[in-house]
PDB file of C-alpha atoms in Angstrom:
ATOM      1  CA  MET N   1      71.450  36.932  78.208  1.00 36.00           C
ATOM      2  CA  THR N   2      69.124  34.878  76.056  1.00 37.00           C
ATOM      3  CA  SER N   3      69.471  34.343  72.362  1.00 37.00           C
ATOM      4  CA  ASP N   4      65.767  33.928  71.873  1.00 38.00           C
ATOM      5  CA  PRO N   5      65.058  35.275  68.693  1.00 39.00           C
ATOM      6  CA  ILE N   6      61.433  34.879  69.294  1.00 44.00           C
ATOM      7  CA  PRO N   7      60.067  38.544  69.060  1.00 43.00           C
ATOM      8  CA  ASP N   8      57.651  39.151  72.199  1.00 50.00           C
ATOM      9  CA  PRO N   9      54.364  40.452  71.381  1.00 49.00           C
ATOM     10  CA  ALA N  10      54.022  42.440  74.151  1.00 48.00           C
ATOM     11  CA  MET N  11      56.807  44.839  73.097  1.00 48.00           C
ATOM     12  CA  THR N  12      56.000  44.794  69.172  1.00 48.00           C
ATOM     13  CA  GLY N  13      52.016  45.476  69.639  1.00 60.00           C
ATOM     14  CA  GLY N  14      50.657  41.689  69.183  1.00 76.00           C
ATOM     15  CA  VAL N  15      48.129  40.450  70.645  1.00 88.00           C
ATOM     16  CA  ARG N  16      48.114  36.300  71.536  1.00 88.00           C
ATOM     17  CA  ALA N  17      45.479  34.102  71.345  1.00 88.00           C
ATOM     18  CA  GLY N  18      43.415  34.665  74.894  1.00 91.00           C
ATOM     19  CA  GLU N  19      44.842  38.024  75.615  1.00 95.00           C
ATOM     20  CA  ARG N  20      42.575  40.968  76.136  1.00 96.00           C
ATOM     21  CA  ILE N  21      43.313  44.559  75.428  1.00 96.00           C
ATOM     22  CA  ILE N  22      41.020  47.230  76.899  1.00 96.00           C
ATOM     23  CA  ALA N  23      40.093  50.906  76.092  1.00 96.00           C
ATOM     24  CA  LEU N  24      42.847  53.213  77.793  1.00 97.00           C
ATOM     25  CA  PRO N  25      41.163  55.677  80.036  1.00 96.00           C
ATOM     26  CA  GLY N  26      40.632  59.017  78.074  1.00 94.00           C
ATOM     27  CA  ARG N  27      42.666  61.331  80.350  1.00 96.00           C
ATOM     28  CA  PHE N  28      46.150  61.092  81.953  1.00 97.00           C
ATOM     29  CA  ASP N  29      46.442  61.622  86.052  1.00 98.00           C
ATOM     30  CA  ALA N  30      50.288  62.362  86.530  1.00 98.00           C
ATOM     31  CA  GLN N  31      53.159  63.404  84.756  1.00 98.00           C
ATOM     32  CA  LEU N  32      56.888  62.037  84.390  1.00 98.00           C
ATOM     33  CA  TYR N  33      60.133  63.736  83.513  1.00 98.00           C
ATOM     34  CA  PHE N  34      62.847  61.369  82.347  1.00 98.00           C
ATOM     35  CA  VAL N  35      66.251  61.810  84.611  1.00 98.00           C
ATOM     36  CA  GLY N  36      68.430  60.173  82.363  1.00 98.00           C
ATOM     37  CA  ARG N  37      68.981  56.863  79.924  1.00 98.00           C
ATOM     38  CA  VAL N  38      69.878  53.619  80.825  1.00 97.00           C
ATOM     39  CA  ARG N  39      72.883  52.210  78.997  1.00 97.00           C
ATOM     40  CA  THR N  40      73.039  48.499  78.161  1.00 95.00           C
ATOM     41  CA  PRO N  41      74.533  45.923  75.995  1.00 94.00           C
ATOM     42  CA  TRP N  42      71.215  45.238  74.491  1.00 94.00           C
ATOM     43  CA  ALA N  43      69.955  46.842  71.194  1.00 93.00           C
ATOM     44  CA  LYS N  44      66.531  44.821  71.362  1.00 92.00           C
ATOM     45  CA  ARG N  45      63.758  43.143  73.786  1.00 87.00           C
ATOM     46  CA  ALA N  46      64.673  39.956  71.979  1.00 88.00           C
ATOM     47  CA  GLU N  47      68.187  40.305  73.341  1.00 90.00           C
ATOM     48  CA  CYS N  48      67.650  41.046  77.163  1.00 90.00           C
ATOM     49  CA  PRO N  49      68.088  38.586  79.705  1.00 88.00           C
ATOM     50  CA  ARG N  50      64.926  37.544  81.775  1.00 84.00           C
ATOM     51  CA  ARG N  51      66.209  39.047  84.382  1.00 86.00           C
ATOM     52  CA  GLY N  52      69.358  41.446  85.734  1.00 89.00           C
ATOM     53  CA  ASP N  53      71.802  39.739  87.706  1.00 90.00           C
ATOM     54  CA  PRO N  54      73.332  42.377  90.371  1.00 91.00           C
ATOM     55  CA  LEU N  55      76.203  40.271  90.752  1.00 88.00           C
ATOM     56  CA  ALA N  56      77.297  38.465  88.049  1.00 86.00           C
ATOM     57  CA  GLY N  57      75.302  40.585  85.407  1.00 89.00           C
ATOM     58  CA  PRO N  58      77.365  43.353  82.746  1.00 92.00           C
ATOM     59  CA  VAL N  59      78.449  46.111  83.981  1.00 95.00           C
ATOM     60  CA  CYS N  60      75.719  49.133  82.369  1.00 96.00           C
ATOM     61  CA  THR N  61      75.649  52.598  82.804  1.00 98.00           C
ATOM     62  CA  LEU N  62      73.185  55.164  84.096  1.00 98.00           C
ATOM     63  CA  GLU N  63      73.411  58.461  82.259  1.00 98.00           C
ATOM     64  CA  ILE N  64      71.596  60.887  84.577  1.00 98.00           C
ATOM     65  CA  ASP N  65      70.876  64.498  82.834  1.00 98.00           C
ATOM     66  CA  PRO N  66      73.246  66.803  84.103  1.00 98.00           C
ATOM     67  CA  HIS N  67      70.164  69.091  85.279  1.00 97.00           C
ATOM     68  CA  TRP N  68      69.774  66.692  88.241  1.00 98.00           C
ATOM     69  CA  ALA N  69      73.262  66.671  89.276  1.00 98.00           C
ATOM     70  CA  ASP N  70      72.966  67.970  92.545  1.00 98.00           C
ATOM     71  CA  ALA N  71      70.539  65.168  93.403  1.00 98.00           C
ATOM     72  CA  LEU N  72      73.496  62.580  93.065  1.00 98.00           C
ATOM     73  CA  ILE N  73      75.165  63.904  95.888  1.00 97.00           C
ATOM     74  CA  GLY N  74      76.370  61.357  98.431  1.00 97.00           C
ATOM     75  CA  ILE N  75      74.820  58.243  96.212  1.00 98.00           C
ATOM     76  CA  ALA N  76      78.292  56.878  96.286  1.00 98.00           C
ATOM     77  CA  ASP N  77      77.859  55.699 100.020  1.00 96.00           C
ATOM     78  CA  ASN N  78      75.233  53.262  98.730  1.00 97.00           C
ATOM     79  CA  ASP N  79      76.066  49.656  97.280  1.00 97.00           C
ATOM     80  CA  ARG N  80      72.614  48.801  96.146  1.00 97.00           C
ATOM     81  CA  LEU N  81      70.182  51.093  94.472  1.00 98.00           C
ATOM     82  CA  GLN N  82      66.600  50.790  93.477  1.00 97.00           C
ATOM     83  CA  VAL N  83      66.168  51.899  89.624  1.00 97.00           C
ATOM     84  CA  LEU N  84      63.177  52.659  88.022  1.00 98.00           C
ATOM     85  CA  TYR N  85      62.999  53.090  84.375  1.00 97.00           C
ATOM     86  CA  TRP N  86      60.190  53.461  81.684  1.00 98.00           C
ATOM     87  CA  MET N  87      59.868  50.754  79.105  1.00 95.00           C
ATOM     88  CA  ASP N  88      58.531  52.845  76.491  1.00 92.00           C
ATOM     89  CA  GLN N  89      58.183  50.299  73.741  1.00 90.00           C
ATOM     90  CA  ALA N  90      55.617  48.239  75.733  1.00 93.00           C
ATOM     91  CA  ARG N  91      51.975  48.724  74.970  1.00 95.00           C
ATOM     92  CA  ARG N  92      49.702  49.751  77.721  1.00 97.00           C
ATOM     93  CA  ASP N  93      46.310  48.327  76.804  1.00 97.00           C
ATOM     94  CA  LEU N  94      46.733  44.513  77.485  1.00 97.00           C
ATOM     95  CA  VAL N  95      45.013  43.433  80.750  1.00 98.00           C
ATOM     96  CA  LEU N  96      45.148  39.588  80.301  1.00 97.00           C
ATOM     97  CA  GLN N  97      48.431  38.135  78.886  1.00 97.00           C
ATOM     98  CA  VAL N  98      49.350  34.666  78.278  1.00 94.00           C
ATOM     99  CA  PRO N  99      53.286  34.242  78.940  1.00 86.00           C
ATOM    100  CA  ARG N 100      54.966  32.250  76.533  1.00 81.00           C
ATOM    101  CA  ASP N 101      55.459  29.563  79.241  1.00 77.00           C
ATOM    102  CA  GLY N 102      51.919  29.554  80.962  1.00 80.00           C
ATOM    103  CA  ARG N 103      48.577  29.939  81.589  1.00 90.00           C
ATOM    104  CA  ALA N 104      46.659  33.444  80.851  1.00 95.00           C
ATOM    105  CA  LEU N 105      46.997  35.769  83.898  1.00 96.00           C
ATOM    106  CA  GLY N 106      46.239  39.337  84.718  1.00 98.00           C
ATOM    107  CA  THR N 107      48.915  41.964  84.068  1.00 98.00           C
ATOM    108  CA  PHE N 108      48.988  42.627  87.630  1.00 98.00           C
ATOM    109  CA  ALA N 109      49.700  38.958  88.319  1.00 97.00           C
ATOM    110  CA  LEU N 110      52.917  39.413  85.710  1.00 96.00           C
ATOM    111  CA  ARG N 111      55.841  41.367  85.798  1.00 93.00           C
ATOM    112  CA  SER N 112      55.465  41.498  82.046  1.00 93.00           C
ATOM    113  CA  PRO N 113      56.644  45.085  80.540  1.00 94.00           C
ATOM    114  CA  ALA N 114      53.013  45.589  79.144  1.00 96.00           C
ATOM    115  CA  ARG N 115      51.289  47.578  82.011  1.00 97.00           C
ATOM    116  CA  PRO N 116      48.840  50.447  82.413  1.00 98.00           C
ATOM    117  CA  ASN N 117      51.793  52.267  83.793  1.00 98.00           C
ATOM    118  CA  PRO N 118      55.093  50.499  82.345  1.00 98.00           C
ATOM    119  CA  ILE N 119      57.483  51.304  84.891  1.00 98.00           C
ATOM    120  CA  ALA N 120      59.998  48.831  85.946  1.00 96.00           C
ATOM    121  CA  SER N 121      62.023  48.266  88.981  1.00 95.00           C
ATOM    122  CA  SER N 122      65.484  46.868  89.534  1.00 94.00           C
ATOM    123  CA  VAL N 123      67.930  46.283  92.304  1.00 95.00           C
ATOM    124  CA  VAL N 124      71.387  46.724  91.086  1.00 96.00           C
ATOM    125  CA  THR N 125      74.970  46.995  92.607  1.00 97.00           C
ATOM    126  CA  LEU N 126      76.371  50.178  92.171  1.00 98.00           C
ATOM    127  CA  LEU N 127      80.323  50.151  91.076  1.00 97.00           C
ATOM    128  CA  GLU N 128      81.098  53.454  90.462  1.00 98.00           C
ATOM    129  CA  VAL N 129      80.131  56.847  90.100  1.00 98.00           C
ATOM    130  CA  ARG N 130      81.875  59.418  88.283  1.00 98.00           C
ATOM    131  CA  GLY N 131      80.067  62.801  87.711  1.00 98.00           C
ATOM    132  CA  CYS N 132      76.591  62.260  86.286  1.00 98.00           C
ATOM    133  CA  THR N 133      77.112  58.528  85.378  1.00 98.00           C
ATOM    134  CA  LEU N 134      76.732  55.608  87.317  1.00 98.00           C
ATOM    135  CA  SER N 135      78.127  52.114  86.603  1.00 98.00           C
ATOM    136  CA  VAL N 136      76.232  49.477  88.207  1.00 97.00           C
ATOM    137  CA  ARG N 137      75.193  45.555  87.430  1.00 96.00           C
ATOM    138  CA  GLY N 138      71.858  43.991  87.700  1.00 94.00           C
ATOM    139  CA  LEU N 139      69.711  45.591  84.937  1.00 94.00           C
ATOM    140  CA  ASP N 140      68.027  43.674  82.080  1.00 90.00           C
ATOM    141  CA  CYS N 141      66.460  46.395  80.141  1.00 92.00           C
ATOM    142  CA  VAL N 142      66.979  47.952  76.327  1.00 94.00           C
ATOM    143  CA  ASP N 143      69.588  50.208  75.712  1.00 96.00           C
ATOM    144  CA  GLY N 144      68.661  53.908  75.777  1.00 97.00           C
ATOM    145  CA  THR N 145      65.605  53.236  78.214  1.00 97.00           C
ATOM    146  CA  PRO N 146      64.400  56.200  79.738  1.00 98.00           C
ATOM    147  CA  LEU N 147      65.380  56.663  83.645  1.00 98.00           C
ATOM    148  CA  ILE N 148      62.665  58.180  86.298  1.00 98.00           C
ATOM    149  CA  ASP N 149      64.310  57.624  89.413  1.00 98.00           C
ATOM    150  CA  LEU N 150      66.900  56.053  91.641  1.00 98.00           C
ATOM    151  CA  LYS N 151      67.214  55.452  95.262  1.00 97.00           C
ATOM    152  CA  PRO N 152      68.891  53.562  97.979  1.00 97.00           C
ATOM    153  CA  GLU N 153      67.794  50.048  98.163  1.00 94.00           C
ATOM    154  CA  HIS N 154      67.428  48.875 102.059  1.00 81.00           C
ATOM    155  CA  PRO N 155      67.529  45.160 102.434  1.00 69.00           C
ATOM    156  CA  PRO N 156      63.691  43.984 104.152  1.00 59.00           C
ATOM    157  CA  GLY N 157      62.993  43.590 107.415  1.00 47.00           C
TER     158      GLY N 157
ATOM    159  CA  MET Z   1      53.022  54.347 113.520  1.00 36.00           C
ATOM    160  CA  THR Z   2      55.028  57.212 114.833  1.00 36.00           C
ATOM    161  CA  SER Z   3      53.172  59.910 116.709  1.00 37.00           C
ATOM    162  CA  ASP Z   4      55.889  62.527 115.568  1.00 37.00           C
ATOM    163  CA  PRO Z   5      53.838  65.807 115.404  1.00 39.00           C
ATOM    164  CA  ILE Z   6      56.259  67.652 113.113  1.00 44.00           C
ATOM    165  CA  PRO Z   7      54.991  68.414 109.784  1.00 43.00           C
ATOM    166  CA  ASP Z   8      57.677  67.055 107.181  1.00 50.00           C
ATOM    167  CA  PRO Z   9      58.897  69.952 105.117  1.00 49.00           C
ATOM    168  CA  ALA Z  10      59.218  68.088 101.957  1.00 48.00           C
ATOM    169  CA  MET Z  11      55.587  67.572 102.197  1.00 47.00           C
ATOM    170  CA  THR Z  12      54.214  71.009 103.073  1.00 47.00           C
ATOM    171  CA  GLY Z  13      56.310  72.910 100.458  1.00 59.00           C
ATOM    172  CA  GLY Z  14      58.816  73.869 103.145  1.00 76.00           C
ATOM    173  CA  VAL Z  15      62.654  74.119 102.445  1.00 88.00           C
ATOM    174  CA  ARG Z  16      65.101  73.785 105.385  1.00 88.00           C
ATOM    175  CA  ALA Z  17      68.401  75.639 105.594  1.00 88.00           C
ATOM    176  CA  GLY Z  18      70.805  73.530 103.625  1.00 91.00           C
ATOM    177  CA  GLU Z  19      68.403  72.166 100.815  1.00 95.00           C
ATOM    178  CA  ARG Z  20      68.443  73.258  97.564  1.00 96.00           C
ATOM    179  CA  ILE Z  21      65.760  73.896  94.926  1.00 96.00           C
ATOM    180  CA  ILE Z  22      65.820  73.839  91.123  1.00 96.00           C
ATOM    181  CA  ALA Z  23      63.557  74.737  88.300  1.00 96.00           C
ATOM    182  CA  LEU Z  24      61.705  71.831  87.291  1.00 97.00           C
ATOM    183  CA  PRO Z  25      61.754  71.312  83.404  1.00 96.00           C
ATOM    184  CA  GLY Z  26      59.279  72.817  81.281  1.00 94.00           C
ATOM    185  CA  ARG Z  27      57.890  69.546  79.677  1.00 95.00           C
ATOM    186  CA  PHE Z  28      56.958  66.411  80.710  1.00 97.00           C
ATOM    187  CA  ASP Z  29      58.087  63.026  79.188  1.00 98.00           C
ATOM    188  CA  ALA Z  30      55.285  60.626  79.698  1.00 98.00           C
ATOM    189  CA  GLN Z  31      52.058  60.401  81.559  1.00 98.00           C
ATOM    190  CA  LEU Z  32      50.727  57.870  84.203  1.00 98.00           C
ATOM    191  CA  TYR Z  33      46.848  56.428  84.968  1.00 98.00           C
ATOM    192  CA  PHE Z  34      45.838  56.133  88.569  1.00 98.00           C
ATOM    193  CA  VAL Z  35      44.848  52.648  88.485  1.00 98.00           C
ATOM    194  CA  GLY Z  36      43.284  52.842  92.020  1.00 98.00           C
ATOM    195  CA  ARG Z  37      43.356  54.260  95.718  1.00 98.00           C
ATOM    196  CA  VAL Z  38      45.488  53.119  98.598  1.00 97.00           C
ATOM    197  CA  ARG Z  39      43.218  53.217 101.834  1.00 97.00           C
ATOM    198  CA  THR Z  40      45.758  53.301 105.143  1.00 95.00           C
ATOM    199  CA  PRO Z  41      44.769  54.138 108.584  1.00 94.00           C
ATOM    200  CA  TRP Z  42      46.683  57.773 108.090  1.00 94.00           C
ATOM    201  CA  ALA Z  43      45.371  60.710 107.380  1.00 93.00           C
ATOM    202  CA  LYS Z  44      48.171  62.943 107.598  1.00 92.00           C
ATOM    203  CA  ARG Z  45      52.029  62.583 106.452  1.00 87.00           C
ATOM    204  CA  ALA Z  46      52.796  63.046 110.246  1.00 88.00           C
ATOM    205  CA  GLU Z  47      51.172  59.982 111.210  1.00 89.00           C
ATOM    206  CA  CYS Z  48      52.474  57.472 108.830  1.00 90.00           C
ATOM    207  CA  PRO Z  49      55.259  55.201 110.093  1.00 88.00           C
ATOM    208  CA  ARG Z  50      58.745  55.872 108.599  1.00 84.00           C
ATOM    209  CA  ARG Z  51      58.558  52.196 107.033  1.00 86.00           C
ATOM    210  CA  GLY Z  52      55.895  49.847 106.547  1.00 89.00           C
ATOM    211  CA  ASP Z  53      56.049  46.237 107.756  1.00 90.00           C
ATOM    212  CA  PRO Z  54      54.962  43.393 105.472  1.00 91.00           C
ATOM    213  CA  LEU Z  55      54.423  41.434 108.828  1.00 89.00           C
ATOM    214  CA  ALA Z  56      53.343  43.223 111.780  1.00 86.00           C
ATOM    215  CA  GLY Z  57      51.984  46.671 109.974  1.00 89.00           C
ATOM    216  CA  PRO Z  58      48.378  47.128 110.136  1.00 92.00           C
ATOM    217  CA  VAL Z  59      45.961  46.146 107.495  1.00 95.00           C
ATOM    218  CA  CYS Z  60      45.403  48.167 104.569  1.00 96.00           C
ATOM    219  CA  THR Z  61      43.483  48.277 101.524  1.00 98.00           C
ATOM    220  CA  LEU Z  62      44.376  48.495  97.818  1.00 98.00           C
ATOM    221  CA  GLU Z  63      41.093  49.783  95.903  1.00 98.00           C
ATOM    222  CA  ILE Z  64      41.378  48.739  91.868  1.00 98.00           C
ATOM    223  CA  ASP Z  65      39.433  51.044  89.642  1.00 98.00           C
ATOM    224  CA  PRO Z  66      37.073  48.311  87.995  1.00 98.00           C
ATOM    225  CA  HIS Z  67      38.316  49.400  84.619  1.00 97.00           C
ATOM    226  CA  TRP Z  68      41.119  46.999  85.036  1.00 98.00           C
ATOM    227  CA  ALA Z  69      39.735  44.391  86.922  1.00 98.00           C
ATOM    228  CA  ASP Z  70      40.884  41.747  84.213  1.00 98.00           C
ATOM    229  CA  ALA Z  71      44.432  42.776  85.246  1.00 98.00           C
ATOM    230  CA  LEU Z  72      43.915  40.987  88.869  1.00 98.00           C
ATOM    231  CA  ILE Z  73      42.837  37.460  87.289  1.00 97.00           C
ATOM    232  CA  GLY Z  74      45.669  35.171  89.323  1.00 97.00           C
ATOM    233  CA  ILE Z  75      47.159  37.840  91.583  1.00 98.00           C
ATOM    234  CA  ALA Z  76      45.768  35.768  94.362  1.00 98.00           C
ATOM    235  CA  ASP Z  77      48.170  33.135  93.979  1.00 96.00           C
ATOM    236  CA  ASN Z  78      51.070  35.622  95.492  1.00 97.00           C
ATOM    237  CA  ASP Z  79      52.042  36.217  98.832  1.00 97.00           C
ATOM    238  CA  ARG Z  80      54.118  39.165  98.257  1.00 97.00           C
ATOM    239  CA  LEU Z  81      53.456  42.097  95.774  1.00 98.00           C
ATOM    240  CA  GLN Z  82      55.211  45.244  95.060  1.00 97.00           C
ATOM    241  CA  VAL Z  83      53.057  48.357  95.006  1.00 97.00           C
ATOM    242  CA  LEU Z  84      53.705  51.609  93.077  1.00 98.00           C
ATOM    243  CA  TYR Z  85      52.090  54.645  94.128  1.00 97.00           C
ATOM    244  CA  TRP Z  86      52.208  58.391  93.470  1.00 98.00           C
ATOM    245  CA  MET Z  87      53.018  60.497  96.356  1.00 95.00           C
ATOM    246  CA  ASP Z  88      51.165  63.281  95.370  1.00 91.00           C
ATOM    247  CA  GLN Z  89      51.598  65.759  98.146  1.00 90.00           C
ATOM    248  CA  ALA Z  90      55.489  65.910  97.756  1.00 93.00           C
ATOM    249  CA  ARG Z  91      56.907  68.515  95.819  1.00 95.00           C
ATOM    250  CA  ARG Z  92      59.256  67.712  93.146  1.00 97.00           C
ATOM    251  CA  ASP Z  93      61.841  70.405  92.700  1.00 97.00           C
ATOM    252  CA  LEU Z  94      64.221  69.549  95.744  1.00 97.00           C
ATOM    253  CA  VAL Z  95      67.575  68.073  94.561  1.00 98.00           C
ATOM    254  CA  LEU Z  96      69.239  68.716  97.984  1.00 97.00           C
ATOM    255  CA  GLN Z  97      67.659  67.636 101.194  1.00 97.00           C
ATOM    256  CA  VAL Z  98      68.591  67.808 104.782  1.00 94.00           C
ATOM    257  CA  PRO Z  99      66.741  64.953 106.570  1.00 86.00           C
ATOM    258  CA  ARG Z 100      65.749  65.628 110.763  1.00 81.00           C
ATOM    259  CA  ASP Z 101      68.471  63.430 111.496  1.00 77.00           C
ATOM    260  CA  GLY Z 102      71.511  63.945 109.002  1.00 80.00           C
ATOM    261  CA  ARG Z 103      73.293  65.803 106.830  1.00 90.00           C
ATOM    262  CA  ALA Z 104      72.788  66.984 103.360  1.00 95.00           C
ATOM    263  CA  LEU Z 105      72.055  64.477 100.587  1.00 96.00           C
ATOM    264  CA  GLY Z 106      71.060  64.454  97.367  1.00 98.00           C
ATOM    265  CA  THR Z 107      67.554  63.487  96.482  1.00 98.00           C
ATOM    266  CA  PHE Z 108      68.740  60.345  94.692  1.00 98.00           C
ATOM    267  CA  ALA Z 109      70.514  59.235  97.867  1.00 97.00           C
ATOM    268  CA  LEU Z 110      67.321  59.608  99.759  1.00 96.00           C
ATOM    269  CA  ARG Z 111      64.194  57.357  99.814  1.00 93.00           C
ATOM    270  CA  SER Z 112      62.366  60.777 100.967  1.00 93.00           C
ATOM    271  CA  PRO Z 113      59.232  61.619  98.964  1.00 94.00           C
ATOM    272  CA  ALA Z 114      60.295  64.696  97.376  1.00 96.00           C
ATOM    273  CA  ARG Z 115      61.901  63.763  94.114  1.00 97.00           C
ATOM    274  CA  PRO Z 116      61.552  64.304  90.346  1.00 98.00           C
ATOM    275  CA  ASN Z 117      58.824  61.697  90.047  1.00 98.00           C
ATOM    276  CA  PRO Z 118      57.474  61.120  93.324  1.00 98.00           C
ATOM    277  CA  ILE Z 119      56.941  57.121  92.858  1.00 98.00           C
ATOM    278  CA  ALA Z 120      57.192  54.875  95.824  1.00 96.00           C
ATOM    279  CA  SER Z 121      57.552  51.409  95.994  1.00 95.00           C
ATOM    280  CA  SER Z 122      56.519  49.062  98.854  1.00 94.00           C
ATOM    281  CA  VAL Z 123      56.532  45.032  99.441  1.00 95.00           C
ATOM    282  CA  VAL Z 124      53.481  44.194 100.813  1.00 96.00           C
ATOM    283  CA  THR Z 125      52.003  40.696 102.073  1.00 97.00           C
ATOM    284  CA  LEU Z 126      48.660  39.857 100.377  1.00 98.00           C
ATOM    285  CA  LEU Z 127      45.929  38.486 102.710  1.00 97.00           C
ATOM    286  CA  GLU Z 128      43.126  38.586 100.720  1.00 98.00           C
ATOM    287  CA  VAL Z 129      41.501  39.812  97.494  1.00 98.00           C
ATOM    288  CA  ARG Z 130      37.654  40.478  97.080  1.00 98.00           C
ATOM    289  CA  GLY Z 131      36.501  41.511  93.693  1.00 98.00           C
ATOM    290  CA  CYS Z 132      38.996  44.476  93.003  1.00 98.00           C
ATOM    291  CA  THR Z 133      39.708  44.997  96.641  1.00 98.00           C
ATOM    292  CA  LEU Z 134      43.085  43.655  98.060  1.00 98.00           C
ATOM    293  CA  SER Z 135      43.904  43.631 101.654  1.00 98.00           C
ATOM    294  CA  VAL Z 136      47.714  43.858 102.414  1.00 97.00           C
ATOM    295  CA  ARG Z 137      50.185  44.444 105.253  1.00 96.00           C
ATOM    296  CA  GLY Z 138      53.397  46.651 104.604  1.00 94.00           C
ATOM    297  CA  LEU Z 139      52.158  50.036 103.694  1.00 94.00           C
ATOM    298  CA  ASP Z 140      53.008  53.378 105.383  1.00 90.00           C
ATOM    299  CA  CYS Z 141      51.537  55.948 102.911  1.00 92.00           C
ATOM    300  CA  VAL Z 142      48.586  58.446 103.568  1.00 94.00           C
ATOM    301  CA  ASP Z 143      44.990  57.195 103.041  1.00 96.00           C
ATOM    302  CA  GLY Z 144      44.245  58.121  99.527  1.00 97.00           C
ATOM    303  CA  THR Z 145      47.152  57.730  97.789  1.00 97.00           C
ATOM    304  CA  PRO Z 146      46.948  57.158  93.883  1.00 98.00           C
ATOM    305  CA  LEU Z 147      48.040  53.498  93.261  1.00 98.00           C
ATOM    306  CA  ILE Z 148      50.055  53.233  90.018  1.00 98.00           C
ATOM    307  CA  ASP Z 149      50.999  49.656  89.953  1.00 98.00           C
ATOM    308  CA  LEU Z 150      51.058  46.109  91.347  1.00 98.00           C
ATOM    309  CA  LYS Z 151      53.039  43.187  90.452  1.00 97.00           C
ATOM    310  CA  PRO Z 152      54.420  40.186  92.231  1.00 97.00           C
ATOM    311  CA  GLU Z 153      57.352  40.479  94.077  1.00 94.00           C
ATOM    312  CA  HIS Z 154      59.833  37.878  93.881  1.00 81.00           C
ATOM    313  CA  PRO Z 155      62.448  37.208  96.157  1.00 68.00           C
ATOM    314  CA  PRO Z 156      66.015  38.306  95.242  1.00 59.00           C
ATOM    315  CA  GLY Z 157      68.523  35.847  93.782  1.00 46.00           C
TER     316      GLY Z 157
END
């Protein structure tokens, strides 16, 4: 976990020198359901670790909405899951970004939360399933982040 | 590439014995922009390989909408990308599924296209960038599939 107190402009709405925003399209093309929430120890973006650790990271919780309970049948047989979540605090109109430690890069050349569709993907270790609550290691997002999908993670190859 | 001619019920709207559908929520929670299209050799779901191969798979193309051109700056420096796309032919209300070769499993215990939010994630090898067109290996989706995100893929650890 980082203790870096500097707010991240990508999350707070600020735009740094050298960054570029564009007009967003006038319409959306598809729609999402939130299927649950992620519970983590981090209340604010600035408290989050830079990258989740599926082995040594703290235990976090995926709370699935009971509406989708049947979709969890058999999930306990997996050691690793891919979790997709919605970074609802991120701005979506930033196409060129200047990371704190680097040169300006296009949004698609970065894993920054600020992107046209702020979907994050994390691989987590599954520790326990109790009803609609899953205990996992490997997340790095803010407490309360909306969950959009989970699926087995297969090793590459 | 498989030549299996059996249509996949998850893609064609059919439901197999033992499968379960539920009522979808009455409202959506978030919205997506399509940022481009995926071009592949496969016109129909039944023609697609089961899993893309980032080394030996055929060359496919990511056509990014020029609206997002600046978001591609610097992307050519990456060897591997994570690509998120929208499986627009998949049904979203199937919570228990019976794979052709197995027992009934919940949707979150499967990587089936049929899921509440039909977002697929593939890791591809980036071969070439020409303007807003990227040549890649590793996809397994239908030609014309809407693209929702791309970002550098970092090895785990």
